[in-house]
Amino acid sequence: MMLTREFDRQMMIDQRQSKASFYMQSTGEEAIACAFHSALREGDMNFPTYRQQGLLVAAGYPLELMMSQVYSNSRDPLRGRQMPVFYSSREYGFFSISGNLATQFVQGVGWAMACALKGTSSIAASWIGDGASNETDFFSALVMASTYRAPVILNIVNNQWAISTSESVARGLAPSFAIRGHGFGIASLRVDGNDFLAVHSVAAWAAERARANMGPTLIEWVTYRAAAHSSSDDPSGYRPADEAQAWPLGDPIERLTTHLLRTGVLDESDVAALRVDVVDEVRVAQIEAQSHGTLKQGPVPSPREIFEDVFKSMPESLASQEREAGY
Amino acid sequence: MVQAIRDAHAVAMERDESVVVFGEDVGYFGGVFRCTQGLQQRFGESRCFDAPITESGIVGAAVGMAAYGLRPCVEIQFADYMYPAYDQIVSEAARLRYRSAGDFSAPLTIRMPVGGGIFGGQTHSQSPEALFTHVAGLTTVIPSNPYDAKGLLIAAIEDDDPVIFLEPKRLYNGPFDGHHDRNLTPWSRHDLSEVPEGYYTVPLGTAARRRSGSDVTVLAYGTMVHVALAAVADTGVDAEVIDLRTLVPLDLTTIIDSVSKTGRCVVVHEATLTSGFGAELAALVQQHAFYYLAAPVERVTGYDTPYPHSQEWAYFPGPERVGKALIRVLET
């Protein structure tokens, strides 16, 4: 969690310095992705939204590669084709992020169905926000998961804000987002997403259910988006500046730290050392990533990359466009 | 042609156990057009199964399955019902390889019946091919006969990228040539109804010359291939009829070779005129064969209206309209 927050902090600064075109922080929501990761096994697949970078950080994906993606530099694993934070890593169980909301919620169900059809005990986890849970693909996913009892965990991260509209706009007359699952016969929970230990235990329970062929679980993680929606957003126009401080569920890092101090797992010097460590780790990765370029100063991927990977083998019509472009 | 499509599924499923087939009414019943009949009995419910009525759910799940490593071949009951799945096709299946730099891909086939002529009105008659050909990353296929339907469908399922497989529903039971007032000739009396048993493919991206001729080239696909041949027979024009078979990737060489020879070109499709695939064909022909052209490229298409119900034969670009266009370009 601390590493994810420090990573976000540094990337946001870099975006302001034009090293990246765009950035999205997960401030205040780190517990969900980081604790959820610990419930997964190798071979499981997340279908994340743009605010689950904690899954990759917790999985140990190289920070310098995440940064290279954010900088769109010459080492960007996605070759400059995707906006910052739209990571992809099959190896680390992180499905390629789409910018169209909710589309991946149902793809996760399909992946889970494939796991079951192949007879493996692997599972999938779909992710969506409170706002996007009104897209038709959300409901398509619930239908498919319910009909086929897919081994999937359907995660709704309710961070209270869909850019500028509060969760009540998305929720309507329903008392919660979790309750939607009941109409589909899907086991559904509403969980304090800022409690790291709660997230871990609920995620582990849902994963166990899925692996035991007991079907899908829908989980509404209640949290608060403490930062702006993105680097292009200024929340002061639609919510009080101090609302995050008034949020009753508190900050997930502070809560876990307090717990670990009170239970004697850590002492103050351990916590201080951790704070220094995460800053160092991010700085080292940043130096490494920037040695391969940033968006403004380059080097960035070659324009030739525009034409690759549209199809497995390039059709002549595209090859002629590439020749004409002359890159 | 229904049997050929069924057979293609069976061959693909037999050869590769990662091929799974699903869609509305596809499993137990075998599809409303019977194209998947017998597959569930033969391969079991894990390989061929019914889906709830959610096109975005069907295609969305198929994208996830394909990314995992399966080869789903899904049916949209009518192309007209495709729109709830369009986001999944355009924003997801078509772009997954590109946006993940090859980390993930979506080798799925999406079958859907297209075209009118069954009194299906505006919701069972559409030809939305241009909505797919306009999208980078999609392959769009449309067979005109049983032999091609089987070979192209096997090739589509084996392809490593998403393929849109459009089935002209008016051809399911015979080579319909637009003469709706005459009895339909069954496929059994047609040359291309001879479908070999077992495995073969028709490569994606290759057109076929259905008739050689010297005076004008007709570019057509699906049902319109037979309509064009009927128009040629009715008018006696010595036309060369090219069956495109695959719209993307397009066999431009065959098209340009033919137009360069004949010097005239008529493009025929059932879909609406404006921004239809015919516009792309006309642009390519003038770009690559301009100095061979003796007349402007003509387009004969459906009108820019929704597909009407009782007036469908007034809407359908039948052999008479195609014939008039053939004569018009020869008189220019």
XYZ file of C-alpha atoms in Angstrom:
659
model
C 0.000 0.000 0.000
C 2.754 2.433 0.961
C 4.693 1.609 -2.184
C 1.605 2.115 -4.360
C 0.885 5.480 -2.764
C 4.471 6.641 -3.161
C 4.475 5.424 -6.768
C 1.269 7.390 -7.438
C 2.662 10.486 -5.743
C 5.797 10.441 -7.863
C 3.971 9.725 -11.132
C 1.582 12.583 -10.466
C 4.526 14.946 -10.008
C 6.092 13.611 -13.200
C 2.850 14.150 -15.079
C 2.822 17.778 -13.911
C 6.348 18.061 -15.295
C 5.130 16.815 -18.689
C 6.962 13.519 -18.440
C 3.594 11.826 -18.993
C 0.431 12.919 -20.759
C -1.920 11.768 -18.027
C -2.067 10.006 -14.682
C -4.579 8.429 -12.308
C -3.885 7.914 -8.621
C -5.508 5.349 -6.372
C -5.030 7.375 -3.206
C -7.173 6.097 -0.352
C -8.137 2.901 -2.206
C -4.839 1.035 -1.957
C -6.055 -1.608 0.483
C -8.494 -3.095 -2.002
C -6.066 -3.964 -4.795
C -3.115 -4.756 -2.514
C -4.989 -7.039 -0.112
C -7.012 -8.629 -2.898
C -3.828 -9.684 -4.653
C -2.791 -11.813 -1.703
C -5.928 -13.966 -2.189
C -4.985 -14.897 -5.757
C -2.735 -17.623 -7.107
C -0.526 -17.888 -10.126
C -2.714 -18.453 -13.177
C -5.589 -16.300 -11.914
C -6.465 -13.252 -13.983
C -7.642 -9.792 -13.000
C -9.715 -7.679 -15.375
C -8.924 -4.375 -13.699
C -10.097 -0.822 -14.105
C -7.605 2.032 -14.280
C -7.435 2.342 -10.482
C -6.111 -1.102 -9.550
C -2.415 -0.401 -10.053
C -2.002 -1.852 -6.554
C -2.562 -5.308 -8.062
C 0.556 -4.959 -10.178
C 2.605 -3.363 -7.405
C 1.598 -6.077 -4.953
C 2.382 -8.754 -7.546
C 5.939 -7.458 -7.772
C 5.713 -6.247 -11.349
C 8.799 -4.114 -12.027
C 8.035 -0.511 -11.088
C 10.345 0.763 -13.815
C 8.205 -0.992 -16.441
C 5.038 0.559 -15.024
C 6.788 3.930 -15.166
C 7.988 3.311 -18.708
C 4.376 2.709 -19.668
C 3.335 5.937 -17.931
C 6.136 7.878 -19.652
C 5.396 6.176 -23.019
C 9.163 5.860 -23.373
C 11.293 3.637 -25.575
C 10.915 0.792 -23.088
C 7.116 1.029 -22.791
C 5.882 -2.594 -22.914
C 2.817 -1.371 -24.823
C 4.945 0.505 -27.376
C 3.317 3.852 -26.802
C -0.111 2.750 -27.949
C -1.990 3.117 -24.679
C -2.633 6.077 -22.423
C -0.726 6.046 -19.126
C -1.877 3.526 -16.479
C -3.567 1.217 -19.017
C -1.093 -1.537 -18.200
C -1.186 -5.126 -19.456
C 0.617 -8.193 -18.183
C -0.542 -11.739 -18.786
C 2.386 -12.987 -16.725
C 1.355 -10.962 -13.662
C -2.348 -11.741 -13.963
C -3.326 -8.273 -15.128
C -5.510 -8.107 -18.227
C -5.014 -5.291 -20.736
C -7.056 -2.307 -19.573
C -9.666 -0.809 -21.846
C -10.723 2.799 -21.572
C -14.337 1.864 -22.251
C -15.920 1.282 -18.898
C -17.467 -2.043 -17.899
C -16.528 -3.948 -21.048
C -14.022 -6.030 -19.127
C -16.424 -6.953 -16.356
C -18.035 -9.529 -18.631
C -14.756 -10.587 -20.233
C -13.603 -11.709 -16.804
C -16.651 -13.960 -16.643
C -15.665 -15.437 -20.015
C -12.111 -16.031 -18.814
C -13.470 -17.745 -15.714
C -15.749 -19.901 -17.875
C -12.708 -20.889 -19.927
C -10.857 -21.855 -16.726
C -13.778 -24.088 -15.784
C -14.153 -25.559 -19.279
C -10.461 -26.436 -19.252
C -10.849 -28.072 -15.861
C -8.331 -25.869 -14.050
C -8.816 -24.383 -10.593
C -7.790 -20.931 -11.815
C -10.269 -18.097 -11.426
C -10.846 -14.594 -12.724
C -11.583 -11.333 -10.958
C -13.528 -8.585 -12.693
C -13.353 -4.986 -11.528
C -15.683 -2.034 -11.967
C -16.467 1.264 -10.277
C -19.702 2.456 -8.714
C -20.409 4.734 -11.659
C -19.677 2.223 -14.427
C -21.826 -0.393 -12.731
C -24.771 1.121 -14.612
C -23.392 0.119 -18.002
C -25.181 -2.765 -19.693
C -22.011 -4.865 -19.621
C -22.242 -4.921 -15.816
C -25.611 -6.621 -16.050
C -24.479 -8.846 -18.931
C -21.683 -10.038 -16.676
C -24.075 -10.838 -13.838
C -26.329 -12.768 -16.211
C -23.467 -14.784 -17.663
C -21.850 -15.412 -14.257
C -25.178 -16.528 -12.828
C -26.240 -18.742 -15.741
C -22.904 -20.554 -15.961
C -21.869 -20.380 -12.259
C -18.564 -18.985 -13.420
C -15.588 -19.081 -11.028
C -15.269 -15.317 -10.928
C -15.122 -12.606 -8.290
C -17.102 -9.562 -9.371
C -15.631 -6.530 -7.631
C -17.395 -3.179 -7.418
C -15.115 -0.504 -6.022
C -17.515 2.064 -4.616
C -15.229 5.046 -4.089
C -18.171 7.466 -3.756
C -17.356 9.489 -6.861
C -17.742 8.885 -10.603
C -15.674 11.877 -11.684
C -18.074 14.570 -10.370
C -21.224 12.597 -9.587
C -21.700 11.016 -6.207
C -22.427 7.323 -5.819
C -26.087 8.141 -5.128
C -26.561 9.064 -8.787
C -25.389 5.604 -9.812
C -27.110 3.764 -6.979
C -30.542 5.311 -7.389
C -33.197 3.908 -5.076
C -31.195 0.803 -4.144
C -29.679 0.714 -0.629
C -26.334 -0.560 -1.947
C -24.542 -1.804 -5.048
C -24.034 -5.239 -3.519
C -27.765 -5.854 -3.373
C -27.911 -5.978 -7.153
C -26.300 -9.399 -7.050
C -29.219 -10.866 -5.132
C -31.520 -10.469 -8.113
C -29.213 -12.796 -10.001
C -28.884 -15.314 -7.196
C -25.252 -14.351 -6.718
C -23.711 -14.317 -3.244
C -23.078 -10.641 -2.551
C -21.220 -8.771 0.147
C -20.602 -5.166 1.134
C -17.213 -4.733 2.744
C -15.139 -1.980 4.332
C -12.588 -1.558 1.563
C -10.284 0.540 3.725
C -9.693 -2.355 6.116
C -6.757 -4.275 4.653
C -7.417 -7.379 6.731
C -11.126 -7.428 5.901
C -10.355 -7.135 2.195
C -7.902 -9.995 2.397
C -10.207 -12.338 4.268
C -13.267 -11.642 2.121
C -11.247 -11.951 -1.093
C -9.756 -15.236 0.125
C -13.244 -16.543 0.975
C -14.630 -15.566 -2.433
C -11.638 -17.109 -4.206
C -12.090 -20.326 -2.252
C -15.782 -20.427 -3.208
C -14.887 -19.953 -6.870
C -12.228 -22.666 -6.818
C -14.637 -25.038 -5.092
C -17.077 -24.586 -7.981
C -19.560 -22.729 -5.796
C -19.944 -19.969 -8.338
C -19.466 -16.225 -8.510
C -19.298 -13.738 -5.652
C -20.157 -10.066 -5.965
C -18.335 -7.755 -3.583
C -18.948 -4.051 -3.077
C -15.814 -2.537 -1.591
C -16.728 0.697 0.172
C -13.935 3.229 -0.019
C -13.244 6.838 -0.851
C -11.430 8.364 -3.821
C -9.219 10.744 -1.876
C -7.533 12.291 -4.928
C -8.873 13.726 -8.161
C -10.374 11.390 -10.750
C -7.313 11.949 -12.919
C -4.611 14.459 -13.715
C -7.216 16.228 -15.858
C -9.704 16.643 -13.016
C -10.088 19.222 -10.222
C -12.533 18.013 -7.552
C -12.810 21.428 -5.892
C -15.574 22.223 -8.351
C -17.899 19.522 -7.055
C -17.014 18.419 -3.518
C -15.677 19.982 -0.322
C -11.889 20.081 -0.175
C -11.809 18.446 3.271
C -14.310 15.687 2.533
C -11.601 12.996 2.491
C -10.620 13.877 6.074
C -14.235 13.543 7.166
C -14.605 10.129 5.565
C -15.644 7.796 8.391
C -13.685 4.749 7.242
C -10.375 6.596 7.429
C -7.164 6.027 5.516
C -6.258 2.371 4.852
C -2.518 2.832 5.383
C -2.985 4.659 8.690
C -5.460 2.046 9.870
C -3.217 -0.927 9.139
C -0.206 0.874 10.585
C -2.096 1.580 13.801
C -3.191 -2.039 14.005
C 0.319 -3.375 13.482
C 1.745 -0.979 16.065
C -0.888 -1.835 18.655
C -0.483 -5.544 18.152
C 3.270 -5.201 18.361
C 4.010 -6.620 14.916
C 5.847 -3.403 14.067
C 7.285 -0.565 16.102
C 7.692 3.103 15.186
C 11.198 2.602 13.865
C 10.012 -0.168 11.530
C 7.342 2.135 10.129
C 9.835 4.949 9.684
C 12.206 2.597 7.895
C 9.394 1.428 5.591
C 8.620 5.020 4.672
C 12.236 5.569 3.692
C 12.375 2.275 1.800
C 9.378 2.956 -0.426
C 10.679 6.410 -1.355
C 14.041 4.875 -2.248
C 12.486 2.059 -4.237
C 10.389 4.440 -6.299
C 13.323 6.786 -6.835
C 15.593 3.991 -8.060
C 12.905 2.769 -10.453
C 12.249 6.306 -11.627
C 15.905 6.921 -12.467
C 16.029 3.642 -14.363
C 12.776 4.321 -16.251
C 13.725 7.882 -17.150
C 17.012 6.666 -18.580
C 14.797 5.162 -21.314
C 13.004 8.442 -21.942
C 9.897 10.398 -21.080
C 7.014 11.627 -23.213
C 8.256 15.194 -23.591
C 11.977 14.616 -23.888
C 11.967 11.212 -25.518
C 12.999 8.798 -26.711
C 9.491 7.474 -27.341
C 8.559 4.386 -29.398
C 9.017 4.557 -33.141
C 6.053 5.636 -35.287
C 6.534 2.284 -37.043
C 4.831 0.754 -34.002
C 1.561 2.292 -35.218
C 1.207 -0.445 -37.814
C 2.252 -3.512 -35.843
C -0.123 -5.830 -33.944
C -3.331 -4.707 -35.643
C -3.412 -8.267 -36.962
C -1.042 -11.124 -36.266
C 0.201 -10.777 -39.832
C -0.077 -7.438 -41.555
C -2.467 -7.343 -44.522
C -1.232 -5.776 -47.754
C -3.600 -2.826 -47.397
C -1.918 -1.862 -44.138
C 1.570 -2.640 -45.412
C 1.018 -0.184 -48.256
C -0.052 2.496 -45.768
C 3.093 1.820 -43.766
C 5.251 2.154 -46.884
C 3.516 5.393 -47.786
C 4.038 6.779 -44.272
C 7.744 6.025 -44.682
C 8.655 5.738 -40.997
C -25.424 -24.226 -47.058
C -26.783 -24.816 -43.554
C -25.285 -28.313 -43.674
C -21.945 -26.925 -44.841
C -21.837 -24.483 -41.912
C -22.803 -27.235 -39.498
C -20.102 -29.449 -40.972
C -17.498 -26.699 -40.653
C -18.267 -26.415 -36.932
C -17.985 -30.169 -36.491
C -14.676 -30.370 -38.345
C -13.199 -27.481 -36.361
C -14.448 -28.901 -33.054
C -13.105 -32.334 -33.906
C -9.657 -31.010 -34.773
C -9.250 -28.595 -31.878
C -10.838 -29.102 -28.491
C -10.434 -25.436 -27.630
C -13.206 -24.607 -30.134
C -16.432 -23.868 -28.251
C -19.741 -22.879 -29.832
C -22.532 -20.958 -28.127
C -25.290 -18.454 -28.675
C -29.037 -18.039 -28.330
C -30.873 -21.318 -29.072
C -27.593 -22.741 -30.377
C -27.174 -25.690 -28.026
C -30.046 -28.114 -27.556
C -32.142 -26.793 -30.422
C -29.286 -26.239 -32.866
C -29.980 -22.628 -33.777
C -33.009 -20.962 -35.320
C -31.480 -21.576 -38.760
C -30.256 -25.034 -37.661
C -26.606 -24.185 -38.309
C -25.389 -25.832 -35.085
C -27.777 -28.770 -35.073
C -26.313 -31.944 -33.610
C -23.178 -30.337 -32.216
C -24.263 -30.499 -28.585
C -25.251 -34.159 -28.897
C -21.919 -34.955 -30.505
C -19.511 -32.803 -28.509
C -21.344 -32.323 -25.211
C -22.693 -29.344 -23.305
C -19.255 -27.995 -22.498
C -18.431 -27.517 -26.157
C -21.769 -26.344 -27.537
C -24.301 -24.628 -25.322
C -27.216 -22.231 -25.092
C -26.691 -18.651 -24.007
C -29.040 -16.212 -22.324
C -30.326 -13.393 -24.528
C -27.501 -10.934 -24.002
C -25.419 -10.251 -27.092
C -22.951 -8.123 -25.151
C -22.681 -10.978 -22.659
C -22.138 -13.564 -25.378
C -19.458 -11.622 -27.219
C -17.937 -10.179 -24.037
C -17.536 -13.630 -22.531
C -16.187 -14.915 -25.849
C -13.505 -12.204 -25.793
C -12.450 -13.371 -22.329
C -12.456 -17.006 -23.416
C -10.464 -16.234 -26.540
C -7.921 -14.238 -24.549
C -7.562 -17.229 -22.240
C -6.740 -19.489 -25.174
C -10.023 -20.990 -26.324
C -11.393 -20.480 -29.829
C -15.022 -19.481 -29.369
C -17.311 -19.441 -32.378
C -20.471 -17.632 -31.328
C -23.708 -16.991 -33.125
C -25.648 -13.737 -33.069
C -29.125 -14.890 -34.040
C -29.625 -12.098 -36.573
C -27.044 -9.477 -37.528
C -29.712 -6.944 -36.577
C -29.251 -8.031 -32.935
C -25.535 -7.377 -33.017
C -25.646 -3.787 -31.750
C -25.587 -4.523 -27.989
C -22.329 -6.420 -28.686
C -20.846 -3.769 -30.953
C -18.756 -2.180 -28.199
C -17.284 -5.578 -27.364
C -16.478 -6.176 -31.034
C -15.100 -2.736 -31.893
C -13.461 -1.567 -28.674
C -12.373 -4.914 -27.305
C -11.999 -7.863 -29.684
C -10.638 -5.771 -32.544
C -8.093 -3.901 -30.444
C -6.908 -6.345 -27.838
C -3.794 -7.504 -29.706
C -2.837 -3.932 -30.577
C -3.372 -2.314 -27.218
C -1.595 -5.089 -25.315
C 1.252 -5.214 -27.857
C 0.541 -8.872 -28.496
C 0.316 -9.833 -24.806
C -3.332 -10.829 -25.346
C -5.330 -11.587 -28.488
C -8.921 -12.481 -29.311
C -9.145 -15.371 -31.784
C -12.915 -15.599 -31.906
C -15.416 -15.985 -34.723
C -18.741 -14.170 -34.615
C -21.320 -15.603 -37.010
C -24.478 -13.767 -37.918
C -27.133 -14.105 -40.635
C -27.450 -11.030 -42.833
C -29.641 -9.721 -45.626
C -33.316 -9.615 -46.403
C -35.768 -11.405 -48.553
C -37.556 -13.331 -45.824
C -40.099 -10.652 -44.915
C -38.093 -9.917 -41.823
C -38.643 -6.183 -41.835
C -36.110 -3.772 -40.449
C -34.935 -6.026 -37.602
C -34.217 -9.269 -39.467
C -32.864 -8.036 -42.791
C -29.909 -5.742 -42.304
C -26.490 -6.003 -43.918
C -24.129 -4.244 -41.509
C -20.838 -5.280 -43.159
C -19.571 -1.714 -43.481
C -19.855 -1.301 -39.708
C -17.201 -4.014 -39.439
C -15.003 -3.239 -42.433
C -14.523 0.275 -41.036
C -12.957 -1.114 -37.856
C -9.213 -1.725 -37.704
C -8.418 -5.212 -36.482
C -11.457 -7.079 -37.800
C -11.570 -9.574 -40.638
C -14.942 -9.623 -42.405
C -16.057 -12.643 -44.396
C -19.226 -13.328 -46.394
C -19.622 -16.562 -48.350
C -21.937 -17.016 -51.333
C -22.154 -20.822 -51.513
C -21.822 -24.007 -49.446
C -18.282 -24.886 -50.545
C -16.953 -21.473 -49.539
C -19.087 -21.320 -46.390
C -17.443 -24.448 -45.008
C -13.908 -23.626 -46.090
C -14.102 -20.003 -44.989
C -15.666 -20.829 -41.623
C -12.945 -23.345 -40.795
C -10.355 -20.760 -41.838
C -12.114 -18.129 -39.703
C -12.119 -20.337 -36.595
C -8.428 -21.128 -37.151
C -7.512 -17.467 -37.638
C -5.620 -15.907 -34.733
C -7.645 -12.686 -34.798
C -11.366 -11.879 -34.547
C -13.397 -12.726 -37.636
C -16.896 -11.489 -38.450
C -18.611 -14.219 -40.447
C -21.702 -12.954 -42.252
C -24.108 -15.569 -43.586
C -26.600 -14.404 -46.222
C -29.710 -16.005 -44.792
C -31.473 -16.009 -48.162
C -28.763 -18.415 -49.379
C -29.210 -20.936 -46.579
C -31.560 -23.031 -48.695
C -30.494 -22.286 -52.240
C -28.669 -19.938 -54.623
C -31.297 -17.208 -54.504
C -30.804 -14.905 -57.495
C -33.323 -12.189 -56.715
C -36.090 -13.602 -58.893
C -38.371 -13.891 -55.881
C -41.396 -14.697 -58.022
C -39.787 -17.895 -59.322
C -39.237 -21.167 -57.542
C -35.927 -21.362 -55.700
C -33.427 -23.762 -57.216
C -32.097 -26.004 -54.444
C -28.354 -26.065 -53.737
C -28.253 -29.675 -54.918
C -28.488 -28.455 -58.506
C -25.661 -25.931 -58.122
C -21.976 -26.528 -58.934
C -20.717 -25.131 -55.656
C -22.987 -27.246 -53.497
C -20.481 -30.098 -53.707
C -18.905 -29.919 -50.256
C -16.029 -32.295 -49.562
C -16.136 -34.248 -46.348
C -13.619 -33.452 -43.662
C -11.088 -30.697 -43.459
C -10.310 -28.050 -46.041
C -10.089 -24.279 -45.964
C -10.763 -21.417 -48.314
C -8.070 -18.850 -47.474
C -9.330 -15.563 -46.035
C -8.591 -12.630 -48.337
C -9.068 -14.320 -51.689
C -11.804 -13.442 -54.168
C -13.213 -15.826 -56.790
C -14.180 -15.178 -60.384
C -17.659 -16.619 -60.877
C -17.959 -15.693 -64.529
C -15.371 -14.514 -67.035
C -16.309 -11.668 -69.312
C -14.793 -8.832 -71.266
C -17.163 -5.853 -71.133
C -17.740 -4.965 -67.479
C -16.653 -6.170 -64.038
C -19.294 -6.754 -61.376
C -18.031 -6.713 -57.799
C -20.406 -8.529 -55.467
C -20.549 -10.713 -52.367
C -23.047 -12.968 -50.638
C -26.510 -13.117 -52.188
C -25.635 -10.435 -54.700
C -23.231 -12.767 -56.488
C -26.215 -14.813 -57.640
C -28.272 -11.703 -58.358
C -25.436 -10.366 -60.517
C -25.162 -13.653 -62.417
C -28.929 -13.559 -63.022
C -28.701 -9.987 -64.291
C -25.908 -11.012 -66.646
C -27.994 -13.905 -67.947
C -31.080 -11.714 -68.312
C -29.307 -8.927 -70.213
C -26.783 -10.963 -72.158
C -24.012 -8.563 -71.177
C -20.569 -10.170 -71.257
C -19.701 -9.326 -67.666
C -17.021 -10.657 -65.374
C -18.489 -11.409 -61.946
C -16.124 -11.302 -58.976
C -17.239 -12.826 -55.672
C -15.216 -10.977 -53.043
C -15.759 -13.626 -50.300
C -13.639 -11.613 -47.820
C -14.114 -7.843 -47.546
C -11.207 -7.292 -45.152
C -8.558 -8.233 -46.088
C -9.611 -7.490 -49.647
C -8.249 -9.272 -52.708
C -7.448 -6.056 -54.520
C -5.285 -7.759 -57.136
C -8.154 -9.810 -58.536
C -10.403 -6.742 -58.627
C -7.910 -4.467 -60.350
C -6.821 -7.146 -62.827
C -10.430 -7.587 -63.870
C -11.343 -3.903 -64.130
C -8.122 -3.203 -66.015
C -9.266 -5.783 -68.530
C -12.930 -4.776 -68.857
C -12.617 -1.012 -68.324
C -15.968 -0.817 -66.574
C -17.179 -1.624 -63.072
C -20.496 -2.081 -61.286
C -20.532 -2.624 -57.539
C -23.511 -4.418 -56.042
C -24.539 -4.806 -52.417
C -27.742 -5.180 -50.504
C -26.761 -2.747 -47.749
C -27.677 0.930 -47.890
C -25.789 3.120 -50.348
C -24.199 5.927 -48.369
C -20.869 4.995 -46.783
C -21.502 1.396 -47.787
C -18.672 -0.969 -48.691
C -19.353 -0.108 -52.326
C -17.944 3.347 -51.679
C -14.663 1.770 -50.622
C -14.630 -0.459 -53.696
C -15.399 2.435 -56.024
C -12.615 4.499 -54.463
C -10.101 1.676 -54.793
C -11.062 1.004 -58.408
C -10.660 4.639 -59.421
C -7.389 4.866 -57.495
C -5.829 1.761 -59.024
C -7.496 1.480 -62.444
C -8.440 5.057 -63.314
C -6.752 5.075 -66.713
C -8.511 1.870 -67.743
C -11.991 3.148 -66.923
C -14.282 3.968 -69.849
C -17.246 4.836 -67.623
C -17.906 5.970 -64.039
C -18.121 3.184 -61.470
C -21.796 2.414 -60.774
C -23.227 1.270 -57.460
C -26.420 -0.756 -57.193
C -27.468 -1.094 -53.565
C -30.294 -0.986 -51.103
C -31.820 2.447 -50.705
C -30.873 4.724 -47.808
C -33.937 3.731 -45.803
C -34.610 1.149 -43.131
C -35.383 -2.253 -44.621
C -39.149 -2.238 -45.313
C -41.415 -5.192 -44.664
C -44.130 -5.668 -47.252
C -42.237 -3.643 -49.850
C -39.019 -5.594 -49.479
C -38.830 -6.563 -53.163
C -39.091 -2.928 -54.151
C -36.142 -2.274 -51.873
C -34.008 -5.290 -52.760
C -31.470 -4.503 -55.514
C -32.637 -7.331 -57.745
C -31.505 -8.502 -61.189
C -33.541 -5.889 -63.011
C -31.807 -2.959 -61.294
C -28.417 -4.595 -61.665
C -29.146 -5.303 -65.340
C -30.043 -1.683 -65.984
C -26.779 -0.578 -64.432
C -24.834 -3.010 -66.607
C -26.435 -1.572 -69.727
C -25.951 1.995 -68.472
C -22.205 1.605 -68.035
C -21.909 0.005 -71.461
C -23.757 2.903 -73.065
C -21.459 5.472 -71.481
